[in-house]
Coordinates of C-alpha atoms in Angstrom, one line a residue:
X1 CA -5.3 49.6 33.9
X2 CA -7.7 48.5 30.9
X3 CA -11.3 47.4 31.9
X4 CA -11.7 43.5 31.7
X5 CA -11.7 40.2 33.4
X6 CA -8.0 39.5 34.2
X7 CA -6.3 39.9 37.6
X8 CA -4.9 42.8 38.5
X9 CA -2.9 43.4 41.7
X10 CA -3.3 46.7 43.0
X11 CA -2.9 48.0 46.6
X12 CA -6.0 49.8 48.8
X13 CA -5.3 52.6 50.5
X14 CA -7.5 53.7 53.2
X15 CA -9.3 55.4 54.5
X16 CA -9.7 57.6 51.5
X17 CA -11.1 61.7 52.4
X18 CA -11.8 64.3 50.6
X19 CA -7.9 65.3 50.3
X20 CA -6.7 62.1 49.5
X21 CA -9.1 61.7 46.6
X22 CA -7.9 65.0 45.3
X23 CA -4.4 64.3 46.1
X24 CA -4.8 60.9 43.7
X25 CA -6.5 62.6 41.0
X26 CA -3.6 65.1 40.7
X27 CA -1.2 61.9 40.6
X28 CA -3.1 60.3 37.7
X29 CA -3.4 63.8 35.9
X30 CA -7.5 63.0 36.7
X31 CA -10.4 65.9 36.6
X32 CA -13.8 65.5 37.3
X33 CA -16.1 66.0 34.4
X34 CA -13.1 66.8 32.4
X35 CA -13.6 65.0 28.5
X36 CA -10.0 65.0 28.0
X37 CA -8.6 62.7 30.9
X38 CA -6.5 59.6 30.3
X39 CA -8.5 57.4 32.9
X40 CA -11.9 57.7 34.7
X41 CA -12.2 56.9 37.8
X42 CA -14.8 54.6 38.7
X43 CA -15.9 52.5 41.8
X44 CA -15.6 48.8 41.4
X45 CA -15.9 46.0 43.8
X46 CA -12.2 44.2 44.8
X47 CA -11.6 41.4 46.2
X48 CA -8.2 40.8 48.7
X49 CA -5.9 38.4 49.1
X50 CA -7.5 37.3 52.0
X51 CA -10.9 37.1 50.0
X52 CA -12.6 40.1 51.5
X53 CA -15.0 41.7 49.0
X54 CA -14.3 45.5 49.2
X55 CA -15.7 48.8 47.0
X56 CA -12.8 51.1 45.5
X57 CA -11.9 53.9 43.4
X58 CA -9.8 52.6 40.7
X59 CA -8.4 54.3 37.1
X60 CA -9.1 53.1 34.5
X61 CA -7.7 54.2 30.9
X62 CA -10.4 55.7 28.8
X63 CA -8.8 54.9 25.6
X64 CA -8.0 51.2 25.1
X65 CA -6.0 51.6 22.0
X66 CA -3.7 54.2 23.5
X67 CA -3.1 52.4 26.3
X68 CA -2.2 49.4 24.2
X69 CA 0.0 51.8 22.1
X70 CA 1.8 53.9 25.0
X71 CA 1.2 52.0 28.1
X72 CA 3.8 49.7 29.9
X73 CA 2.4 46.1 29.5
X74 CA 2.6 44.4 33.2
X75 CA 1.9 40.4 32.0
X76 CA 1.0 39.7 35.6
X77 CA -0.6 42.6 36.2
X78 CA 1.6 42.9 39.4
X79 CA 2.5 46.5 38.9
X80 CA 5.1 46.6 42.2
X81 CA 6.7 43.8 41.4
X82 CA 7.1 45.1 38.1
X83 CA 8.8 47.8 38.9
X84 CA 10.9 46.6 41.5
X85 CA 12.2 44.0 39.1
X86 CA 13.2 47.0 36.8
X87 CA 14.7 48.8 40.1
X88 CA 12.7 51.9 39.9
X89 CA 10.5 51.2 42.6
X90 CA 12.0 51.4 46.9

């Protein structure tokens, strides 16, 4: 995702350890202190559906024009739905 002000559905997954941090940095390609990574991963506050104020990791891209360039556009920011519409998620 790009850093800004829109909505963007995303799912939690908890609770989060040591491994599964590591295990979600090697899916997003992510290494710490590393200048060269596609996101950073930061911690932001969340809210649910059910209203609940949370703090998560979330990826963010570090370069906005790339991602504008080579990223897949989700205009509702619903990434599961996206896919599933496509058929490429189960």
């Amino acid at each position: 995702m790009l850093a800004g002000n829109k909505i963007v559905k995303g799912e939690v997954i908890e609770p989060v350890d040591e491994n599964l941090l590591k295990s979600l940095d090697r899916l997003e390609g992510y290494v710490e202190g590393r200048s060269n990574n596609l996101y950073v991963r930061d911690i932001k506050n969340i809210l649910t559906e059910d209203g609940e104020e949370m703090v998560c990791w979330v990826y963010i891209y570090t370069d906005e024009r790339y991602a504008q360039d080579n990223g897949i556009l989700v205009p509702d920011g619903d990434w599961r739905k996206f896919m599933e519409e496509r058929g490429e998620l189960i």
